[in-house]
CSV table of C-alpha atoms and ligand atoms in Angstrom, one decimal:
chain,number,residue,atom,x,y,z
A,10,UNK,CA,0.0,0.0,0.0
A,11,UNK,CA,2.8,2.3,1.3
A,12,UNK,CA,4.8,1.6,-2.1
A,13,UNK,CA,2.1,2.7,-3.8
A,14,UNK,CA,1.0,6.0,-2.5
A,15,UNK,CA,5.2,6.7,-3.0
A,16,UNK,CA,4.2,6.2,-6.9
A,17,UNK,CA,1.5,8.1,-7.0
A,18,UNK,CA,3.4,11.3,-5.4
A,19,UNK,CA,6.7,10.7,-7.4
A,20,UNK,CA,4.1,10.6,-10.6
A,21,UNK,CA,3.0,14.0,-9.4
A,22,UNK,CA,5.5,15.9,-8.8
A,23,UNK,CA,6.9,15.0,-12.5
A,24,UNK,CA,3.8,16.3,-14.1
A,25,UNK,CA,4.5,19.7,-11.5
A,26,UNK,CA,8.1,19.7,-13.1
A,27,UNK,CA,6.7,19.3,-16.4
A,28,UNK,CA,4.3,22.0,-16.4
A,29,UNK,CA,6.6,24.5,-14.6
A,30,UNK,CA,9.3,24.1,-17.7
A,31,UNK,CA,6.4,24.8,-19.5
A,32,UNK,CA,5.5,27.9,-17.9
A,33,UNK,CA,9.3,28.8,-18.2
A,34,UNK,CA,9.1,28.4,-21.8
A,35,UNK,CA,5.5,30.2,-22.1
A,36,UNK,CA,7.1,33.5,-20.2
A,37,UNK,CA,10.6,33.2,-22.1
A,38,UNK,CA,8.6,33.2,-25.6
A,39,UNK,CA,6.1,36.1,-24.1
A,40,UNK,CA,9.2,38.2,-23.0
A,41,UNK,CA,10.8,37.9,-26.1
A,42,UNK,CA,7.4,38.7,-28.0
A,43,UNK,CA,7.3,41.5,-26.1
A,44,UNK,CA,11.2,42.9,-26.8
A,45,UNK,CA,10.6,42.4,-30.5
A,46,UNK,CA,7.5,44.1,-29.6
A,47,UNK,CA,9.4,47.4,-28.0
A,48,UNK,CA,11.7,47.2,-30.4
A,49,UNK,CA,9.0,47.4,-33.0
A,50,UNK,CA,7.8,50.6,-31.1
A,51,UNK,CA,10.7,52.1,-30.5
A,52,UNK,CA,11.7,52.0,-34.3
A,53,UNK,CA,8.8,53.6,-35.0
A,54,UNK,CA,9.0,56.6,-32.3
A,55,UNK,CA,12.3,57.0,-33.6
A,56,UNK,CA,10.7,57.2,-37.4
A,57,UNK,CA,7.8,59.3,-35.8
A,58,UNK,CA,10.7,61.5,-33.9
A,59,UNK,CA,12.9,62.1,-37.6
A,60,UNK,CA,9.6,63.1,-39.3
A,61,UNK,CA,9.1,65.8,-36.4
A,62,UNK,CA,11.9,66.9,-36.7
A,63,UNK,CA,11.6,67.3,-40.0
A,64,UNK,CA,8.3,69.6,-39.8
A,65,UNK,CA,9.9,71.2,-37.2
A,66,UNK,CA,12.4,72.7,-39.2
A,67,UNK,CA,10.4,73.2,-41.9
A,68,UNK,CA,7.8,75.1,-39.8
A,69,UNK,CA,10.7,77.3,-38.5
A,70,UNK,CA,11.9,77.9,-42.2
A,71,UNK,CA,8.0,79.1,-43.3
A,72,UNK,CA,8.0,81.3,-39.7
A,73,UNK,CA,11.0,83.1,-41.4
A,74,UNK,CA,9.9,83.4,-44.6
A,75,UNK,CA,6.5,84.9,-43.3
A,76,UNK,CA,8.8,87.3,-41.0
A,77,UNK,CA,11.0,88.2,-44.1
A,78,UNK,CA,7.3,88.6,-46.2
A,79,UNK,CA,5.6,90.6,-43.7
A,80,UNK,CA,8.7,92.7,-42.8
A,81,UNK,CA,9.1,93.3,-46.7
A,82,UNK,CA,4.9,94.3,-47.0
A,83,UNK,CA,5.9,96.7,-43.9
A,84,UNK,CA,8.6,98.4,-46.0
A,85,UNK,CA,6.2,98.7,-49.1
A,86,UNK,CA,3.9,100.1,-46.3
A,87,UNK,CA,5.6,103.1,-45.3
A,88,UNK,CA,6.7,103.7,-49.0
A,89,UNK,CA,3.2,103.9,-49.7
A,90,UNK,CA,2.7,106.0,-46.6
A,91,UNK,CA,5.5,108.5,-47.0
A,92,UNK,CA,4.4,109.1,-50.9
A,93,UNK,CA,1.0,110.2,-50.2
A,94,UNK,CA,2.5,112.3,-47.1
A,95,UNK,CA,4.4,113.9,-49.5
A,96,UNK,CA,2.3,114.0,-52.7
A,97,UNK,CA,-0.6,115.5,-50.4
A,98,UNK,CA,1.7,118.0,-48.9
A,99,UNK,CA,2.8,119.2,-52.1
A,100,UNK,CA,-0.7,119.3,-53.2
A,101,UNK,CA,-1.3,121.9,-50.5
A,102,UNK,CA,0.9,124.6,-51.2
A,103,UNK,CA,-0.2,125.4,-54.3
A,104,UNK,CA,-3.9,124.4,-53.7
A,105,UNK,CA,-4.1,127.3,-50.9
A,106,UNK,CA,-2.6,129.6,-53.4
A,107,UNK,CA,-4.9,128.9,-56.2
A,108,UNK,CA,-7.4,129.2,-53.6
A,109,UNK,CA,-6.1,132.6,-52.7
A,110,UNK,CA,-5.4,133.9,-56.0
A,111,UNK,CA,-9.4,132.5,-56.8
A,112,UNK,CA,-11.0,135.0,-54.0
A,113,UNK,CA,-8.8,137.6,-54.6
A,114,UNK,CA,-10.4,137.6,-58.3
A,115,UNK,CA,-14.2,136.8,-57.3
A,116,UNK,CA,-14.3,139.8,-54.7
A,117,UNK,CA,-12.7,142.1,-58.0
A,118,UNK,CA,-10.0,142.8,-56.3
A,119,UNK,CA,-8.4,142.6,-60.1
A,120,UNK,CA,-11.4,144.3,-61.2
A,121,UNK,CA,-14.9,143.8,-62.0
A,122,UNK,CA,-16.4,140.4,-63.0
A,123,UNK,CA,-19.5,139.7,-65.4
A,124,UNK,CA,-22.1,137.3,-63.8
A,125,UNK,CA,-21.3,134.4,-66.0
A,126,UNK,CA,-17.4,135.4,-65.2
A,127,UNK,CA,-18.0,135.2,-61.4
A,128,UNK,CA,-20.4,131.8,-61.8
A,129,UNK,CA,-17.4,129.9,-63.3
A,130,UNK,CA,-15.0,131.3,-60.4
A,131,UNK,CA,-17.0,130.6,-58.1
A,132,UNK,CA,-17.5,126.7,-59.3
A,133,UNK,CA,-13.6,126.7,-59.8
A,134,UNK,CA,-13.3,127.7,-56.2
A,135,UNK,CA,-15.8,124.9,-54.7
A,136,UNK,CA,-13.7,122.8,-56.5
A,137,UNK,CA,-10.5,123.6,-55.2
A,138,UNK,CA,-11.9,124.2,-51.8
A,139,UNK,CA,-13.0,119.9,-52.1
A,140,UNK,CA,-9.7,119.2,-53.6
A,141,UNK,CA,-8.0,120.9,-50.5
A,142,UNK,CA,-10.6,119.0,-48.1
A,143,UNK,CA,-9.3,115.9,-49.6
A,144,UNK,CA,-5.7,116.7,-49.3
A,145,UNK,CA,-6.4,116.9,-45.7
A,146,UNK,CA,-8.0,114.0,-45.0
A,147,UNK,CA,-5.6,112.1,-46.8
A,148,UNK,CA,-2.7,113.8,-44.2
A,149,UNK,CA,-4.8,113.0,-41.4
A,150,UNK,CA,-5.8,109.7,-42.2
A,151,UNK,CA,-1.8,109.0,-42.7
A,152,UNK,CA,-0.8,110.1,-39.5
A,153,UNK,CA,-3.6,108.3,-37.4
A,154,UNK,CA,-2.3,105.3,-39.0
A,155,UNK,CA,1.5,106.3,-38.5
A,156,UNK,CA,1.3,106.8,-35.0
A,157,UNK,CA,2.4,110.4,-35.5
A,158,UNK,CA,-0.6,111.2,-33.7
A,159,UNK,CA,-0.5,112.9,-31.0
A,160,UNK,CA,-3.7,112.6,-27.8
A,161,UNK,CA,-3.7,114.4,-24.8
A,162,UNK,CA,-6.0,112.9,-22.5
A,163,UNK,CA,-8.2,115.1,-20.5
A,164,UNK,CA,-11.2,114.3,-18.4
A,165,UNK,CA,-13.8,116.0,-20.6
A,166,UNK,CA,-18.1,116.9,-20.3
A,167,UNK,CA,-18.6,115.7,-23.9
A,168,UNK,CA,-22.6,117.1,-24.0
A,169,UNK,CA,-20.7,120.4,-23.4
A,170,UNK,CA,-18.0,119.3,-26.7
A,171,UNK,CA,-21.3,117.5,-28.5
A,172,UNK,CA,-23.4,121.1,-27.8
A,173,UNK,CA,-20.4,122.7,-29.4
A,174,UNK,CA,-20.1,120.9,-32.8
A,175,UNK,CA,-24.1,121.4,-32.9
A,176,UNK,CA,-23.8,125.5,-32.3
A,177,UNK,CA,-21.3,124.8,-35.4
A,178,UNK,CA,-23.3,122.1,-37.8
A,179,UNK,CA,-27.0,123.7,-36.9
A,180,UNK,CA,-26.8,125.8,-40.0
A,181,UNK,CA,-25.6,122.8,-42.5
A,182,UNK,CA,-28.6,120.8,-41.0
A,183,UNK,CA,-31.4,124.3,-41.2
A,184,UNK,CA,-30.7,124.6,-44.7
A,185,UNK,CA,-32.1,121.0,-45.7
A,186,UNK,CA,-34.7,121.7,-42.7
A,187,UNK,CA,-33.3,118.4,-40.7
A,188,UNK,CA,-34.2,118.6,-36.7
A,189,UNK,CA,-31.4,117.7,-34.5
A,190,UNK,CA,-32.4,116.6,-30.9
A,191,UNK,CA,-30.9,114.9,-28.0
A,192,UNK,CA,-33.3,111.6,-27.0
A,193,UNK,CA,-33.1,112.0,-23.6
A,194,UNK,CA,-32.6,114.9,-21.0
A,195,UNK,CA,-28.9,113.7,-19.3
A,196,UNK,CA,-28.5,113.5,-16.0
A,197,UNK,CA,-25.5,112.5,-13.8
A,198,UNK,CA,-22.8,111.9,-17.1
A,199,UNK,CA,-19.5,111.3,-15.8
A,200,UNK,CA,-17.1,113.1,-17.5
A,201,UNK,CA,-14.7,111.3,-20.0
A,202,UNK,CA,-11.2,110.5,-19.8
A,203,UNK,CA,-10.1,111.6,-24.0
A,204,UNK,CA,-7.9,113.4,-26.4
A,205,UNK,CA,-10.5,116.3,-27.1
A,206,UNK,CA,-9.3,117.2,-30.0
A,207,UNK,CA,-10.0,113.6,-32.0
A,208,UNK,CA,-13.1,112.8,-30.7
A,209,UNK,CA,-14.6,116.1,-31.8
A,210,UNK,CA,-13.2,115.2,-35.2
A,211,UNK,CA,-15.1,112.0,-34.8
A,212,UNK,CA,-18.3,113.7,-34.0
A,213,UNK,CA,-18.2,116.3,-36.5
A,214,UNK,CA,-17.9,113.7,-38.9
A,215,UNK,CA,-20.5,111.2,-37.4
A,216,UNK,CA,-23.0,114.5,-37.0
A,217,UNK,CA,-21.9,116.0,-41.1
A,218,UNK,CA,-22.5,112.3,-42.4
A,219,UNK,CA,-26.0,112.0,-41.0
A,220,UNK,CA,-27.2,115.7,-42.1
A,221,UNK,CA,-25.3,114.5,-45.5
A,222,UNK,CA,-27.3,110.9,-45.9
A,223,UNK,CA,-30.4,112.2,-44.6
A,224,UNK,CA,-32.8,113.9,-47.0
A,225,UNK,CA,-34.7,117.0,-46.7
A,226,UNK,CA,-36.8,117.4,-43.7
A,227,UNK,CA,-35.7,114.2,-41.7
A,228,UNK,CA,-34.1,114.0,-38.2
A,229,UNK,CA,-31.0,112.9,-36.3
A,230,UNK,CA,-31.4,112.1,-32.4
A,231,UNK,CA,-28.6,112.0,-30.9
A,232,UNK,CA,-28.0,109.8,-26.9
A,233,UNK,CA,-25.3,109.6,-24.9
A,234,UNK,CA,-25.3,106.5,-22.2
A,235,UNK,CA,-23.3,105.3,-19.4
A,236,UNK,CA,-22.4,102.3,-17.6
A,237,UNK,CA,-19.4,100.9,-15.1
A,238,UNK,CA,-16.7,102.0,-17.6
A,239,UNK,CA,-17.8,103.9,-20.6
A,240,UNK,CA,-19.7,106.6,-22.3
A,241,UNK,CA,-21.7,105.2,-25.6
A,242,UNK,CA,-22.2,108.1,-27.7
A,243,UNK,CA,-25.1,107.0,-30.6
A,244,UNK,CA,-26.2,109.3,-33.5
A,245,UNK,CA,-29.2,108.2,-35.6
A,246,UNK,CA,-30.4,109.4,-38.9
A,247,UNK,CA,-33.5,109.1,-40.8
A,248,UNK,CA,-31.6,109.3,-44.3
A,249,UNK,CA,-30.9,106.4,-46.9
A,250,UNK,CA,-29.4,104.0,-44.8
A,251,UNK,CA,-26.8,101.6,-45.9
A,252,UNK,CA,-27.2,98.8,-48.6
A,253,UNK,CA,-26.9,95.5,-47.0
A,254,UNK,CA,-24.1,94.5,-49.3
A,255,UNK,CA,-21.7,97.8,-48.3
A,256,UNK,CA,-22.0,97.2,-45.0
A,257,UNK,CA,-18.9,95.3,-44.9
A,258,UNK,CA,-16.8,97.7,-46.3
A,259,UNK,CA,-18.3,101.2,-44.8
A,260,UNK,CA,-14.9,101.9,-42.6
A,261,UNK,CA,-13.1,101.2,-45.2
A,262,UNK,CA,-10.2,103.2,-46.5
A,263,UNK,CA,-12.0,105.6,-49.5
A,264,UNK,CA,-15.0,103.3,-49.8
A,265,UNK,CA,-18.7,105.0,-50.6
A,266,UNK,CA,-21.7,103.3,-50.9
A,267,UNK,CA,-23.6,104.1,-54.5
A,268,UNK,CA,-26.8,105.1,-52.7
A,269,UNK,CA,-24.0,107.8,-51.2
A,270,UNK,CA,-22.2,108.7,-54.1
A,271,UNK,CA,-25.7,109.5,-55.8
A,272,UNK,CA,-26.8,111.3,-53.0
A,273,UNK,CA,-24.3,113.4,-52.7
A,274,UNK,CA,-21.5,113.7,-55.0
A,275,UNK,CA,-18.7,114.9,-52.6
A,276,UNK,CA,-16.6,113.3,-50.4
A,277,UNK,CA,-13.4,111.2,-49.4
A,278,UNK,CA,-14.5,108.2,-48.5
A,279,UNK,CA,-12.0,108.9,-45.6
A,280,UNK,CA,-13.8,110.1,-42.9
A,281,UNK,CA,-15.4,107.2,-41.4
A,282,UNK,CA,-12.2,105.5,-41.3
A,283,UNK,CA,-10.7,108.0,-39.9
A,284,UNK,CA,-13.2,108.2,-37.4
A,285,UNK,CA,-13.1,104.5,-36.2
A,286,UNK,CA,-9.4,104.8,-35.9
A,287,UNK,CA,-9.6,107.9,-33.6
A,288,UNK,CA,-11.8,106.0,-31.3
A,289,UNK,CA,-10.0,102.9,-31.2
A,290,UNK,CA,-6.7,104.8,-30.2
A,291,UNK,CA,-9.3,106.9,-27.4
A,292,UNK,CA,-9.7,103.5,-26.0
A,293,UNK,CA,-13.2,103.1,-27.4
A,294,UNK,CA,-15.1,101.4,-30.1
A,295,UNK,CA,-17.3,102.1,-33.5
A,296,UNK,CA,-19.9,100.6,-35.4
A,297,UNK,CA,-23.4,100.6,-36.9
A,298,UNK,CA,-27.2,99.7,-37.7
A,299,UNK,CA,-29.0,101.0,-40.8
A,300,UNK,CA,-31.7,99.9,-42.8
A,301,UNK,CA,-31.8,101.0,-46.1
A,302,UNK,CA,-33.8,103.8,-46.8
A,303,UNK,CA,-34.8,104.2,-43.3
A,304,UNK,CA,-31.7,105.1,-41.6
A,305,UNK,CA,-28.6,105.0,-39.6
A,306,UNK,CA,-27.3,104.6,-36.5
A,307,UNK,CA,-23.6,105.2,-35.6
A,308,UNK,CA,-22.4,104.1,-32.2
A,309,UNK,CA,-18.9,104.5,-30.2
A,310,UNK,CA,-17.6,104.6,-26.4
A,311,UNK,CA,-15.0,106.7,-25.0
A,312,UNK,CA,-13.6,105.9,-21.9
A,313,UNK,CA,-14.7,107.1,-18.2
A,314,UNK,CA,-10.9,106.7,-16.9
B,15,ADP,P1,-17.7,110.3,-47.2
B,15,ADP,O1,-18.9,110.8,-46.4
B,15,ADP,O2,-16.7,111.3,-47.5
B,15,ADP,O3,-18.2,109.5,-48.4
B,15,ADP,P2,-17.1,108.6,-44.9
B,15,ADP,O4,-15.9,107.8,-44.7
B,15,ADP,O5,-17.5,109.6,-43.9
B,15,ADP,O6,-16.9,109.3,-46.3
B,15,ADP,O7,-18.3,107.6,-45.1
B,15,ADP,C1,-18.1,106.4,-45.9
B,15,ADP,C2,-19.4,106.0,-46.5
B,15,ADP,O8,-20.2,105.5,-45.5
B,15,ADP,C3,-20.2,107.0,-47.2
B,15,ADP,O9,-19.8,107.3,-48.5
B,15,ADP,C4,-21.6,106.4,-47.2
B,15,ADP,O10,-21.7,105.4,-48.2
B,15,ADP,C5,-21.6,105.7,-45.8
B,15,ADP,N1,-22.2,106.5,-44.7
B,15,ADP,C6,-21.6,107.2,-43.8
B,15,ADP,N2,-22.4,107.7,-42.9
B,15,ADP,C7,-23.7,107.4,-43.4
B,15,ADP,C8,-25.0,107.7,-42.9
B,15,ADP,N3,-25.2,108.5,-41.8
B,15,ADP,N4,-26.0,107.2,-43.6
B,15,ADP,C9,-25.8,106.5,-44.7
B,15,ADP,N5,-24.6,106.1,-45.2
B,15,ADP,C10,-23.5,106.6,-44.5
């Protein structure tokens, strides 16, 4: 019986032997799967790694050529710049003299004129006068750009400055019989922190464009509200509005719409850029609603500090 049982255990600790080798043999052949495995991977990080490298340099090679581009469009830039600096100050020299030499001869200060004589002068003279408005705008809207600019900031009532354009523009907007109100009776407006001198520009243009745009016998309400940090100034017209498809480009550099240019022959195209541009550097913003042929709204903030 004894001899037996002795067997039996010797039988089983060979089958325990036999299926440790093979567990030995299972793990060797699993590790070595597994290094051909990471060394697999690692051929292909390093594949993946020469490729980055690759973009990478090629990415910093484009970054300098955009540098070189952009530095290059910079130069043409200020070429352009300086030219029309130039070409409009030599424009003005001799436009204020014709100018000069034009009322000198429609008052008959070289003696006297025939009607028809002093019509034609006097057409010459509008002319010239545009010409010399043109000129102007075409310097200032150069030197907002430049940063030749200069702002003084000031804390500023700007009902008091926008009363002050209105004593100014009131005629312009009589003539065509156009009513110019304030929507609301102000109360408690802070005073704002600007560069007086710009944003009166800005508001002479805004307040000439609407009386411009709007025809006979319409009205511009003009409002002025406040909250935690800013003034928003808003004048609205009751004129022709702006086609939807010129919206896009309205503070553009030159750019009139053709309900505008029929409407009124004269003008730049100039000012409502320069406008925008005179804000921004206030610390402010502009923009716009319109319908056409209904009206116009212009909006921008200044600053409270
Ligand atoms: P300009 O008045 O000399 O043409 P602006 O730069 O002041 O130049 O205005 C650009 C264009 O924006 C105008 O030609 C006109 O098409 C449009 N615009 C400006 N203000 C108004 C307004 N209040 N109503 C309708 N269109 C306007």
């Amino acid at each position: 019986m004894n001899q037996k049982r002795s067997k039996s255990s010797n039988l089983s600790k060979n089958d325990s032997q036999d299926q440790d080798d093979q567990n030995i043999k299972d793990l060797q052949s699993f590790n070595s799967d597994l290094e051909d495995k990471v060394k697999e991977r690692t051929a292909e990080l390093n594949d993946l790694l020469k490729e980055q490298g690759k973009s990478a340099k090629m990415l910093i090679r484009r970054d300098l050529e955009l540098t070189r581009a952009n530095e290059k469009l910079q130069k043409v830039d200020e070429m352009k710049s300086s030219f029309i600096s130039v070409v409009a100050h030599q424009l003005r020299t001799p436009l204020s003299g014709m100018k000069w030499t034009l009322s000198m001869v429609i008052a008959g200060d070289l003696g006297e004129l025939n009607n028809e004589q002093k019509t034609f002068l006097m057409k010459a003279y509008e002319s010239n006068t545009r010409m010399i408005a043109l000129v102007n705008d075409m310097l200032v809207a150069d030197r907002v750009q430049s940063e030749r600019m200069r702002f003084r900031f000031k804390r500023v009532n700007i009902i008091d400055l926008i009363d002050n354009i209105l004593f100014e523009i009131s005629p312009q907007a009589s003539k065509k019989n156009i009513s110019i109100s304030y929507k609301s009776k102000f109360q408690d407006i802070p005073q704002a922190y600007i560069d007086p001198e710009t944003i009166r520009a800005v508001l002479q243009n805004l307040l000439e464009n609407a009386i411009k745009y709007t025809i006979g016998g319409g009205k511009i309400e003009i409002d002025v509200k406040k909250d935690a940090e800013h003034l928003t100034i808003s004048i609205a017209d009751s004129g022709i509005g702006v086609p939807e498809e010129d919206k896009k480009n309205i503070f553009s550099k030159f750019f009139r719409a053709r309900n505008a240019i029929k409407q009124e022959t004269d003008g730049s195209g100039l000012g409502l850029y320069i406008a925008k541009t005179m804000v921004e550097k206030n610390g402010g913003k502009m923009w716009f609603n319109s319908v056409p042929g209904e009206g116009s709204t212009f909006y921008f903030t200044v600053p409270l500090k």
